[in-house]
Short mmCIF file of C-alpha atoms and ligand atoms in Angstrom, two decimals:
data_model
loop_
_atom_site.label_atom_id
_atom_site.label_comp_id
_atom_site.label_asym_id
_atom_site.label_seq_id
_atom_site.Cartn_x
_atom_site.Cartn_y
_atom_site.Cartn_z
CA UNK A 1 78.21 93.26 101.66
CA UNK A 2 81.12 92.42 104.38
CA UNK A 3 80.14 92.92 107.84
CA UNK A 4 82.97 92.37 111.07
CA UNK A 5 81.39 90.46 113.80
CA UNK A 6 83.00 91.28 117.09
CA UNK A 7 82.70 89.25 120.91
CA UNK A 8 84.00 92.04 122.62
CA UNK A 9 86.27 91.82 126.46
CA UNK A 10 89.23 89.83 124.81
CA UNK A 11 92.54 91.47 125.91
CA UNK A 12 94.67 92.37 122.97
CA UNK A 13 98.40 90.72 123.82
CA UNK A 14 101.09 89.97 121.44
CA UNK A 15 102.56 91.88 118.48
CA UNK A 16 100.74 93.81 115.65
CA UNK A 17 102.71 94.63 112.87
CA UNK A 18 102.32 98.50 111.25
CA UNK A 19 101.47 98.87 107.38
CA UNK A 20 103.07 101.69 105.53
CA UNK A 21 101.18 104.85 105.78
CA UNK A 22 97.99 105.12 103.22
CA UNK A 23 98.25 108.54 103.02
CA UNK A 24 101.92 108.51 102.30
CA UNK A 25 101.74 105.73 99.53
CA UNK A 26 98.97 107.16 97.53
CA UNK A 27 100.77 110.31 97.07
CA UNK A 28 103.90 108.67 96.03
CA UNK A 29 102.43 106.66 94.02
CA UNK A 30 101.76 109.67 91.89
CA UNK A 31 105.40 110.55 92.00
CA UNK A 32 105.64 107.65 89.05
CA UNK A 33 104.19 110.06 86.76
CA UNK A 34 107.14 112.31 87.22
CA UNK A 35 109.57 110.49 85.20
CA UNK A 36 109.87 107.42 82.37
CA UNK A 37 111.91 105.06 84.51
CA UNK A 38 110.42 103.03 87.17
CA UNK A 39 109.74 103.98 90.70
CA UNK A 40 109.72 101.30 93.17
CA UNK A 41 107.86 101.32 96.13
CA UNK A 42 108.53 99.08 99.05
CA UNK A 43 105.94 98.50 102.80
CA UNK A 44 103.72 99.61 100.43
CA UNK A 45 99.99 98.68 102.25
CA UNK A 46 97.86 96.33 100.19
CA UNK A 47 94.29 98.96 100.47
CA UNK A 48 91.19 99.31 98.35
CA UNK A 49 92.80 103.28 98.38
CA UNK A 50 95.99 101.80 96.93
CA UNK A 51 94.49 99.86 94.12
CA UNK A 52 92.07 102.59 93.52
CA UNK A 53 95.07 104.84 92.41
CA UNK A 54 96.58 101.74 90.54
CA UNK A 55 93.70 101.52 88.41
CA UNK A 56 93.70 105.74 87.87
CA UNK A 57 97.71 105.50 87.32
CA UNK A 58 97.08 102.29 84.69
CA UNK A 59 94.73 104.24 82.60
CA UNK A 60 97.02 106.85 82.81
CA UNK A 61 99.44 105.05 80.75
CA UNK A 62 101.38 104.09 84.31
CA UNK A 63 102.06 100.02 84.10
CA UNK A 64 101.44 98.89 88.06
CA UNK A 65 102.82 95.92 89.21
CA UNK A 66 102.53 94.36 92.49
CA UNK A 67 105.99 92.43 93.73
CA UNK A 68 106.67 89.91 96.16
CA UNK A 69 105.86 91.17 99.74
CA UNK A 70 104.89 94.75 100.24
CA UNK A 71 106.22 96.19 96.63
CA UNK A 72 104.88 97.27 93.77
CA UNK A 73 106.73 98.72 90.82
CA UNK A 74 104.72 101.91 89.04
CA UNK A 75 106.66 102.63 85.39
CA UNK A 76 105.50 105.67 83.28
CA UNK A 77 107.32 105.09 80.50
CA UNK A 78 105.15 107.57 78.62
CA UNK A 79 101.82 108.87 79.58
CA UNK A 80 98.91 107.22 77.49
CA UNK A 81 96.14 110.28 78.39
CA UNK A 82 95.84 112.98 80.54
CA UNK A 83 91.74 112.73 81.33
CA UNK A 84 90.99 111.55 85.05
CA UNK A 85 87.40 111.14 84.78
CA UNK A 86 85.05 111.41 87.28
CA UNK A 87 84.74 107.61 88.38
CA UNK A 88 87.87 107.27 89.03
CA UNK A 89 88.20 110.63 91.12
CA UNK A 90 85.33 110.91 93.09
CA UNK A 91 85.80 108.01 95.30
CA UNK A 92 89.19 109.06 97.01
CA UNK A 93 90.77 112.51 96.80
CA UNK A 94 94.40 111.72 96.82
CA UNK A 95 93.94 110.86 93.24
CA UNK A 96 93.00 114.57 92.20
CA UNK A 97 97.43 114.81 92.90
CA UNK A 98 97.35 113.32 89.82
CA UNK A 99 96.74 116.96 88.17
CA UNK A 100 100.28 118.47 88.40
CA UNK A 101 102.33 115.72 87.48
CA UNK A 102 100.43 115.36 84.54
CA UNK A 103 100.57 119.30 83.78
CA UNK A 104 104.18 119.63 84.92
CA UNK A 105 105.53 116.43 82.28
CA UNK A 106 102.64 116.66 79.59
CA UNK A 107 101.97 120.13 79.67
CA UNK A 108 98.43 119.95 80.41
CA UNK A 109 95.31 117.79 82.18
CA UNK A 110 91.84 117.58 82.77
CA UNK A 111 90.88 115.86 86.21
CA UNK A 112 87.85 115.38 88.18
CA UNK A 113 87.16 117.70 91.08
CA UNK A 114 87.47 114.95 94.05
CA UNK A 115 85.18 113.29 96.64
CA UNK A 116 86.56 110.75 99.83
CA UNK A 117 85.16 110.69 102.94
CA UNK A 118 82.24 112.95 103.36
CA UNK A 119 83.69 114.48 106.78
CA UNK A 120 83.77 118.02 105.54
CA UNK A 121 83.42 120.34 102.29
CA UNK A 122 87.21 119.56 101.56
CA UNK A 123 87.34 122.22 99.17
CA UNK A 124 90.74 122.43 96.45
CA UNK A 125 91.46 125.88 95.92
CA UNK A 126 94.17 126.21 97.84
CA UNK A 127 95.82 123.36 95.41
CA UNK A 128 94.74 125.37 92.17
CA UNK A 129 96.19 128.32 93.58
CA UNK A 130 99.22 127.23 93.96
CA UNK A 131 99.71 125.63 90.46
CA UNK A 132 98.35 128.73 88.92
CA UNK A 133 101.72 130.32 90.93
CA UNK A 134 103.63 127.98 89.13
CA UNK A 135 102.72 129.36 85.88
CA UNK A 136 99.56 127.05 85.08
CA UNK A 137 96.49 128.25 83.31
CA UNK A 138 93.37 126.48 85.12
CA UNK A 139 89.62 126.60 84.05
CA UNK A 140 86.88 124.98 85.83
CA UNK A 141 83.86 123.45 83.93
CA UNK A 142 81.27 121.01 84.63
CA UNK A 143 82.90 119.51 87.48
CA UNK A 144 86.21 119.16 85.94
CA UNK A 145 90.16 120.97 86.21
CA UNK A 146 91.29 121.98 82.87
CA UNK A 147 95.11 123.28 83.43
CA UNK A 148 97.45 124.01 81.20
CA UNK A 149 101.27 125.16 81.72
CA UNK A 150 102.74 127.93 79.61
CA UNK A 151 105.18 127.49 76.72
CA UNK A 152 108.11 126.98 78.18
CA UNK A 153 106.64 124.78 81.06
CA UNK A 154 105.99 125.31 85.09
CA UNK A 155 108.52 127.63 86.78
CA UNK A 156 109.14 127.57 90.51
CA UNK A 157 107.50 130.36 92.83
CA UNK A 158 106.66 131.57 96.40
CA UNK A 159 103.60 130.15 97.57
CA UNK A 160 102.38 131.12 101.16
CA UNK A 161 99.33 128.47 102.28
CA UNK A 162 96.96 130.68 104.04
CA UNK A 163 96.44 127.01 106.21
CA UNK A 164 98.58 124.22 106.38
CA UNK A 165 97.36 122.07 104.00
CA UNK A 166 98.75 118.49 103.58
CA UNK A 167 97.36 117.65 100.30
CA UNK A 168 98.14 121.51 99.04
CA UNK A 169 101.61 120.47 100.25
CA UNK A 170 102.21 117.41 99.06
CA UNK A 171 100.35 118.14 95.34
CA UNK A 172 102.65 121.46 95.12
CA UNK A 173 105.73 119.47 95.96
CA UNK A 174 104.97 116.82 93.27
CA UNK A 175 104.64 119.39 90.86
CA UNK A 176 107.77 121.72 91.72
CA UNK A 177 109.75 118.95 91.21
CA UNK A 178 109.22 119.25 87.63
CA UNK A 179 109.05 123.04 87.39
CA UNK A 180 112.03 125.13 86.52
CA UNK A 181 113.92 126.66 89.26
CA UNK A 182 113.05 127.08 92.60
CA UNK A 183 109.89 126.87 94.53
CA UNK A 184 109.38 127.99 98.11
CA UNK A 185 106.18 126.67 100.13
CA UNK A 186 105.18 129.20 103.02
CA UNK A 187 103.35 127.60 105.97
CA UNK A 188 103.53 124.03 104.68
CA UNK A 189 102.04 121.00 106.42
CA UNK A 190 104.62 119.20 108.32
CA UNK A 191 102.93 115.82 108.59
CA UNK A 192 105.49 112.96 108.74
CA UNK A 193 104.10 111.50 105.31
CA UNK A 194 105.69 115.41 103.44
CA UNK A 195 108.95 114.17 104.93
CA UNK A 196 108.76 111.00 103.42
CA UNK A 197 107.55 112.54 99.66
CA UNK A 198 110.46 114.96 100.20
CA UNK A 199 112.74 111.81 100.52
CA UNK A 200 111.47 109.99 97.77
CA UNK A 201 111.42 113.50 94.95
CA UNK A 202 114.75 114.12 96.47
CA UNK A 203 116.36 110.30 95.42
CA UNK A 204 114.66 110.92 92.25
CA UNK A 205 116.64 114.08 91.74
CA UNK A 206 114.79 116.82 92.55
CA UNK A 207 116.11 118.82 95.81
CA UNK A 208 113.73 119.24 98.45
CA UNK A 209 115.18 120.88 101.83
CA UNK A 210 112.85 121.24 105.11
CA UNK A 211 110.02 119.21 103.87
CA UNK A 212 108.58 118.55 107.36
CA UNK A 213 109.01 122.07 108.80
CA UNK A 214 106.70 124.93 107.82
CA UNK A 215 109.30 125.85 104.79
CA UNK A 216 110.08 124.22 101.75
CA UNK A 217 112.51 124.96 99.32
CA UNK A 218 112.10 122.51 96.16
CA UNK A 219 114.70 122.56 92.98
CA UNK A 220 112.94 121.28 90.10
CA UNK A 221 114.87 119.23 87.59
CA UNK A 222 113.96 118.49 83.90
CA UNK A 223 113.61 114.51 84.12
CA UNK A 224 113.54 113.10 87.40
CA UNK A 225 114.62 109.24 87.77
CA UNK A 226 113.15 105.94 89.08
CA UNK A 227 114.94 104.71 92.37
CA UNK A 228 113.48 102.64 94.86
CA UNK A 229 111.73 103.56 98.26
CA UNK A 230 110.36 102.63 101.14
CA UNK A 231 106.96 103.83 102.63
CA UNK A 232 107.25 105.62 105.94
CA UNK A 233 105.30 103.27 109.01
CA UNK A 234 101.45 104.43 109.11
CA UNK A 235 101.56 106.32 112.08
CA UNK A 236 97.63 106.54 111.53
CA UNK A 237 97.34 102.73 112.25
CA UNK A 238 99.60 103.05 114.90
CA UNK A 239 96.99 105.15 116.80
CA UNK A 240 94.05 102.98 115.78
CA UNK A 241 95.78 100.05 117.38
CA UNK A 242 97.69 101.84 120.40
CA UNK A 243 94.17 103.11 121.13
CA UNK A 244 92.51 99.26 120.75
CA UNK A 245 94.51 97.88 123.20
CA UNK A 246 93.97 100.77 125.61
CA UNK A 247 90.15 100.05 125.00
CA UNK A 248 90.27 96.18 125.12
CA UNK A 249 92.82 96.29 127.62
CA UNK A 250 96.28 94.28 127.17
CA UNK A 251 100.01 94.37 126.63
CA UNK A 252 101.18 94.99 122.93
CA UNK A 253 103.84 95.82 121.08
CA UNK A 254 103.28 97.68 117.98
CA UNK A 255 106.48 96.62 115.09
CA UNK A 256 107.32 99.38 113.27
CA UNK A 257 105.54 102.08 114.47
CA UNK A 258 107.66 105.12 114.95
CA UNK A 259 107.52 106.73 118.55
CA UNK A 260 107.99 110.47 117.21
CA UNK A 261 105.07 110.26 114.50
CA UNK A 262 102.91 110.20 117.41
CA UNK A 263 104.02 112.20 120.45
CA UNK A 264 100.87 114.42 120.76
CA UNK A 265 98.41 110.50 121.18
CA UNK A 266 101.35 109.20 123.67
CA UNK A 267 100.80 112.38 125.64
CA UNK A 268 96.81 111.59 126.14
CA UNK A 269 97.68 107.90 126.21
CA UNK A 270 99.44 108.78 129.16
CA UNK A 271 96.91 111.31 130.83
CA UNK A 272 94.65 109.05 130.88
CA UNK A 273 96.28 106.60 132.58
CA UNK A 274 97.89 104.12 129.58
CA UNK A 275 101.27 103.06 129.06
CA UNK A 276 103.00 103.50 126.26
CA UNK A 277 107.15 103.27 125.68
CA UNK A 278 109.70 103.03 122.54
CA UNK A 279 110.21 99.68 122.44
CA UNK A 280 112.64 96.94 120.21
CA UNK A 281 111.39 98.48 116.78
CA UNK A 282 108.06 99.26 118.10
CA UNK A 283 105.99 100.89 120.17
CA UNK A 284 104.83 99.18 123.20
CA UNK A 285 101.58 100.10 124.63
CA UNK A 286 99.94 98.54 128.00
CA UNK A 287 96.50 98.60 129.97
CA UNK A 288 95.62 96.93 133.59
CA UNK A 289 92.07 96.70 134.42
CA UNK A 290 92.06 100.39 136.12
CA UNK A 291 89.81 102.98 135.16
CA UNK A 292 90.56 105.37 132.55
CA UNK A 293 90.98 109.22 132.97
CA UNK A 294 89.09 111.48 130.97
CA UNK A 295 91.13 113.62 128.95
CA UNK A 296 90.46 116.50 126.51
CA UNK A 297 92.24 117.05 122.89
CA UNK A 298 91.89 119.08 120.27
CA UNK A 299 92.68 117.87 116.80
CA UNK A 300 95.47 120.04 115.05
CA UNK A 301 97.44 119.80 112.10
CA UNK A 302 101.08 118.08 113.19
CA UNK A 303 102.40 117.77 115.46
CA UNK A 304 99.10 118.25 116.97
CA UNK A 305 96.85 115.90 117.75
CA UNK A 306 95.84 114.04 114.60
CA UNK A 307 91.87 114.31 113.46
CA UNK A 308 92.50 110.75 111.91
CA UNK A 309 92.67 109.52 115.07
CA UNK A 310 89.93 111.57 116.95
CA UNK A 311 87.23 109.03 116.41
CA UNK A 312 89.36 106.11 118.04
CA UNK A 313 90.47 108.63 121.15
CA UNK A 314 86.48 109.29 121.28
CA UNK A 315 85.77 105.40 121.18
CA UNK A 316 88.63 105.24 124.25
CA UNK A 317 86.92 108.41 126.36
CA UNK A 318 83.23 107.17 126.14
CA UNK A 319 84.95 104.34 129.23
CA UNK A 320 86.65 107.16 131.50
CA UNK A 321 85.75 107.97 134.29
CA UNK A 322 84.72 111.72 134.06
CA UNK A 323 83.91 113.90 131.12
CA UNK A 324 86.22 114.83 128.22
CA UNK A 325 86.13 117.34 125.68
CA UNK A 326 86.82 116.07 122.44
CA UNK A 327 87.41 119.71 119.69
CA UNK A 328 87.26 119.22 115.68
CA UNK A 329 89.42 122.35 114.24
CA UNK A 330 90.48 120.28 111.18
CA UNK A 331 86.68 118.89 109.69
CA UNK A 332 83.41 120.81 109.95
CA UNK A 333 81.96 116.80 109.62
CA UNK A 334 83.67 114.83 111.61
CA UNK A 335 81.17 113.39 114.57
CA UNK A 336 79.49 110.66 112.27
CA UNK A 337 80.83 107.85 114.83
CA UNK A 338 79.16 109.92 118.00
CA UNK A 339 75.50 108.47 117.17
CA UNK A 340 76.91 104.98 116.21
CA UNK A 341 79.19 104.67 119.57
CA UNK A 342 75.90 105.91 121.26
CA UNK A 343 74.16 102.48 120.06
CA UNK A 344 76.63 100.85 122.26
CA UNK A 345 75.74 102.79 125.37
CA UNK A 346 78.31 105.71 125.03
CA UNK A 347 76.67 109.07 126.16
CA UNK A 348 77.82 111.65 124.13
CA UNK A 349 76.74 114.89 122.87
CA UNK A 350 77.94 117.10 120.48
CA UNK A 351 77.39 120.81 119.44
CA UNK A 352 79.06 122.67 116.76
CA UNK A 353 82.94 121.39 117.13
CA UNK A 354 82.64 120.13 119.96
CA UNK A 355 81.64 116.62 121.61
CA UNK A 356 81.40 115.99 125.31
CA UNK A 357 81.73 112.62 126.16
CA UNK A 358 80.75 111.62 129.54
CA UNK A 359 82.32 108.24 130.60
CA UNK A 360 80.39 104.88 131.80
CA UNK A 361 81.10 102.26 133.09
CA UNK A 362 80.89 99.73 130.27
CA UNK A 363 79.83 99.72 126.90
CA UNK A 364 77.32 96.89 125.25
CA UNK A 365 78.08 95.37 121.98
CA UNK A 366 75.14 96.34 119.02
CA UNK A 367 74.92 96.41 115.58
CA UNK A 368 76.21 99.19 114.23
CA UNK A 369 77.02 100.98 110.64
CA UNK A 370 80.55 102.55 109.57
CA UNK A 371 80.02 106.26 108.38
CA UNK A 372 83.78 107.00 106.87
CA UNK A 373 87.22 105.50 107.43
CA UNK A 374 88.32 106.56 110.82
CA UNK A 375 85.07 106.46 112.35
CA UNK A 376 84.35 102.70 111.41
CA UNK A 377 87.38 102.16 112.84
CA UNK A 378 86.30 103.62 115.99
CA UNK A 379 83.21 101.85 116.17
CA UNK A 380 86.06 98.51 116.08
CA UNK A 381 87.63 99.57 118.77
CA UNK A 382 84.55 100.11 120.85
CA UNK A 383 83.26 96.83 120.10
CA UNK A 384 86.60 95.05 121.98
CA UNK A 385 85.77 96.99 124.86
CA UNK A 386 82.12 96.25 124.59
CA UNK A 387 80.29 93.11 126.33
CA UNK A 388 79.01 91.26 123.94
CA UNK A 389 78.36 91.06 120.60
CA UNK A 390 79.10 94.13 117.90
CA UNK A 391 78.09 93.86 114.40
CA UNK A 392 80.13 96.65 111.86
CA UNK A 393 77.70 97.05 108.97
CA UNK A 394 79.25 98.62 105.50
CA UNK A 395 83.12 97.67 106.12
CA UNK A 396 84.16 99.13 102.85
CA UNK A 397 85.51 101.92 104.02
CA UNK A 398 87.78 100.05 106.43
CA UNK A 399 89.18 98.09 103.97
CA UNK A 400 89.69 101.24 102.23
CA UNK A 401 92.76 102.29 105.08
CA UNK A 402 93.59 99.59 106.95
CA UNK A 403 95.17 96.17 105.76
CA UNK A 404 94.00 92.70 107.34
CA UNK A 405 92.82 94.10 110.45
CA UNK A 406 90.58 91.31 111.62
CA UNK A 407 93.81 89.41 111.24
CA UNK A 408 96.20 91.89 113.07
CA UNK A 409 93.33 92.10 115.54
CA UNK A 410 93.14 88.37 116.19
CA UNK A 411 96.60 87.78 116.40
CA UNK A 412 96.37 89.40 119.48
CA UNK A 413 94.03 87.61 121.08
CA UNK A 414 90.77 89.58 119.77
CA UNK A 415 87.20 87.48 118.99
CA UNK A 416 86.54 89.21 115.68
CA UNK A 417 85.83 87.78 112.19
CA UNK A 418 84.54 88.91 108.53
CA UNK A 419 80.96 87.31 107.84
CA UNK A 420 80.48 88.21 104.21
CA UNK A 421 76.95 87.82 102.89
C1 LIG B 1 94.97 114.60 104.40
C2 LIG B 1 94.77 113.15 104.74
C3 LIG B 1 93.62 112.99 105.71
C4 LIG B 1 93.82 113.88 106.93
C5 LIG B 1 94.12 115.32 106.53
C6 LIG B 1 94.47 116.21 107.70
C7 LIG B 1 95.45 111.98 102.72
C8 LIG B 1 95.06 111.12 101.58
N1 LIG B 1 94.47 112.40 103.53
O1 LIG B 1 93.79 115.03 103.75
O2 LIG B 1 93.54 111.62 106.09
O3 LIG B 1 92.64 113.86 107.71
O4 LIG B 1 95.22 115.35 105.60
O5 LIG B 1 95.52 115.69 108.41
O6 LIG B 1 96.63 112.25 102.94
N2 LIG B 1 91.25 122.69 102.56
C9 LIG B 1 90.79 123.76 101.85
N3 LIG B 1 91.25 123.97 100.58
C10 LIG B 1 92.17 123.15 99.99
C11 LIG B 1 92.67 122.05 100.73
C12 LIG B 1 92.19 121.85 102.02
O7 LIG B 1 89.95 124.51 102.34
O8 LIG B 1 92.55 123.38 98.83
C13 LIG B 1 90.74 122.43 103.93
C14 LIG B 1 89.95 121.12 103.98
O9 LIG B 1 88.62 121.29 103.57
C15 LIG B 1 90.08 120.74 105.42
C16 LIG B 1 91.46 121.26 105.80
O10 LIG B 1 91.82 122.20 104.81
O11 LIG B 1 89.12 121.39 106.21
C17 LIG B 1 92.52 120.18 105.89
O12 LIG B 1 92.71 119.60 104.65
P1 LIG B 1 94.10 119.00 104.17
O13 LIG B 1 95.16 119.23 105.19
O14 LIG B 1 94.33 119.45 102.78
O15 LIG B 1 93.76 117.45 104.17
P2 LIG B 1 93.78 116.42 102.96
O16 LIG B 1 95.05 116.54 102.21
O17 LIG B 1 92.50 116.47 102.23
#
């Protein structure tokens, strides 16, 4: 198994160079299904996630092919099977938006219920219930989604979220596109990566109007076509590195990040004493040797502050000077890295949804073990700031979300490799 070896107190200076979002491309991806002619995507991020949903798409009946530079090409000209079994569910649940597609163009599915990252009981219902408002007949047994849509197909209705759910969102958008009529979503998520979906189903054919504010209003269309589109900037990386070179200390520009996918992190950045400023295509974002302030943030759906990026913010508070306040509202889970940055010297403690983290001085590197995605990540960042020597045990789940980052990472100046065993 991989393991990232880290020599941590290297400033970070130079230019890192933002993926397109994961959590965008996996959910386009599953636009393909949608129609016969072939969808294009371009930034697309070369992840584990990414070819995980090739290989779900491909058995699918989907033909993947990865271009030249960041493209791959997903054509459905017909849809081979409508089974998602569980291996091919359980390991990432962005591929349980598979299910609508398939019921909305084939008239029915069976699917997996999902796993991921085991931050939380991340529950679907609020997905079933809204395809069951768009007409579709769903029975759960032994671990799987039976649906079904009524002769005559999916029609369009008013579905009210009860929370804010991106994947809800996103998995109800897919589907409306393909539904007669119109579809209204009440309380939608608002995440950056809906406004890019609602882009890419609207070039296709279907219209989608306000995708990025709390309403949606989606037309569905009969047969939706292939076009070509690019993946919104990962504003999810952009954190993880913003927050790295606040750690590590440094002077970095970040190409391609966008500035407004991430106002509520610039806002802390600031607080506690970071720079960070739109720059040339970028974001640039800037550490001296001072002492950071603590800061408290709670993690809220956007524009809040993100939870995929409270781990990293943690990893940045456990050097401020003072105590900060660090509240989950998203994940009942999500403190896995608060042990693991403890290893390293960090004195945190956390009860319920909350963690305080009282600063120190300096952190010292140790062998430690990645837990989920965004807290392995963490652990990285800690290790820059670290003296000495940090080993990341289990990287699998960083190569899940984030492409070549010992690379990115040591472009900039960092001491970290990839000792496989
Ligand atoms: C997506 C992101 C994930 C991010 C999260 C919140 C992808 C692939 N993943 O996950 O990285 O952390 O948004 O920004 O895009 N819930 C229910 N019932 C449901 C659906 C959700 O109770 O049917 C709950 C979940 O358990 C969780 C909360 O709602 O506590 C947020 O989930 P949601 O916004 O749906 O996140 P995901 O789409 O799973």
């Amino acid at each position: 198994m991989d393991r990232i070896v880290i020599q941590g107190g290297a400033r970070l200076e130079g230019r890192i160079a933002i993926s397109g979002a994961k959590n965008s491309a996996l959910k386009l991806m599953a636009a393909a299904l949608l129609t016969d002619e072939p969808l294009t995507l371009t930034n697309m991020p070369r992840l584990a996630d990414s070819r995980f949903m090739g290989h779900l798409l491909a058995r699918l009946g989907v033909r993947v092919e990865e271009g030249p530079g960041a493209q791959m090409q997903l054509h459905a000209a017909e849809i081979g099977d409508t089974f998602a079994p569980y291996d091919l569910v359980r390991k990432m649940r962005a591929t349980f938006n598979v299910l609508g597609p398939l019921v909305a163009r084939e008239g029915q599915a069976r699917v997996s219920l999902p796993g991921g990252c085991a931050i939380g009981a991340r529950p679907v219902d609020l997905h079933l219930r809204a395809l069951e408002a768009l007409g579709a007949e769903i029975e759960l047994s032994e671990g799987y989604v039976d649906a079904r849509a009524p002769k005559g197909g999916l029609v369009g209705a008013e579905i009210d979220l009860p929370f804010a759910s991106v994947g809800a969102t996103e998995h109800t958008m897919l589907t409306a596109s393909l539904a007669r009529g119109e579809t209204v979503i009440e309380n939608a998520a608002r995440e950056p990566e809906i406004a890019d979906l609602g882009a890419c189903l609207t070039a296709m054919g279907a219209v989608v109007e306000g995708a990025g504010t709390s309403t949606i209003r989606i037309q569905g269309r009969e047969r939706l076509k292939g076009i070509t589109h690019r993946v919104v900037g990962d504003r999810i990386e952009t954190t993880t590195y913003a927050l790295a070179v606040a750690a590590a200390g440094g002077d970095a520009v970040l190409d391609g990040a966008v500035w407004a996918h991430n106002k509520a992190l610039w806002a802390a950045m600031h607080e506690a004493g970071v720079t960070a400023e739109p720059a040339d295509e970028g974001v640039r974002v800037a550490r001296n040797g001072d002492r950071l302030d603590s800061v408290d943030i709670e993690t809220q759906p956007f524009p809040g502050f993100p939870t995929d990026a409270q781990a990293q913010f943690m990893a940045l508070m456990t050097l401020a000077a003072g105590t900060s306040v660090i509240r989950e509202t998203i994940f009942e889970n999500r403190f896995m890295h608060a042990p693991e940055l403890a290893r390293l010297g960090a004195d945190i403690t956390v009860h319920g949804n909350e963690a305080i983290v009282r600063g120190v001085a300096r952190l010292k590197g140790a062998p430690v073990m990645a837990t989920d995605l965004r807290a392995s990540v963490s652990l990285v960042i800690a290790g820059l700031a670290a003296e000495g020597e940090t080993v990341v045990n289990r990287v699998y789940h960083l190569d899940r979300g984030f492409e070549r980052l010992e690379a990115k990472l040591s472009g900039c100046g960092a001491r970290i490799e990839r000792q496989s065993e």
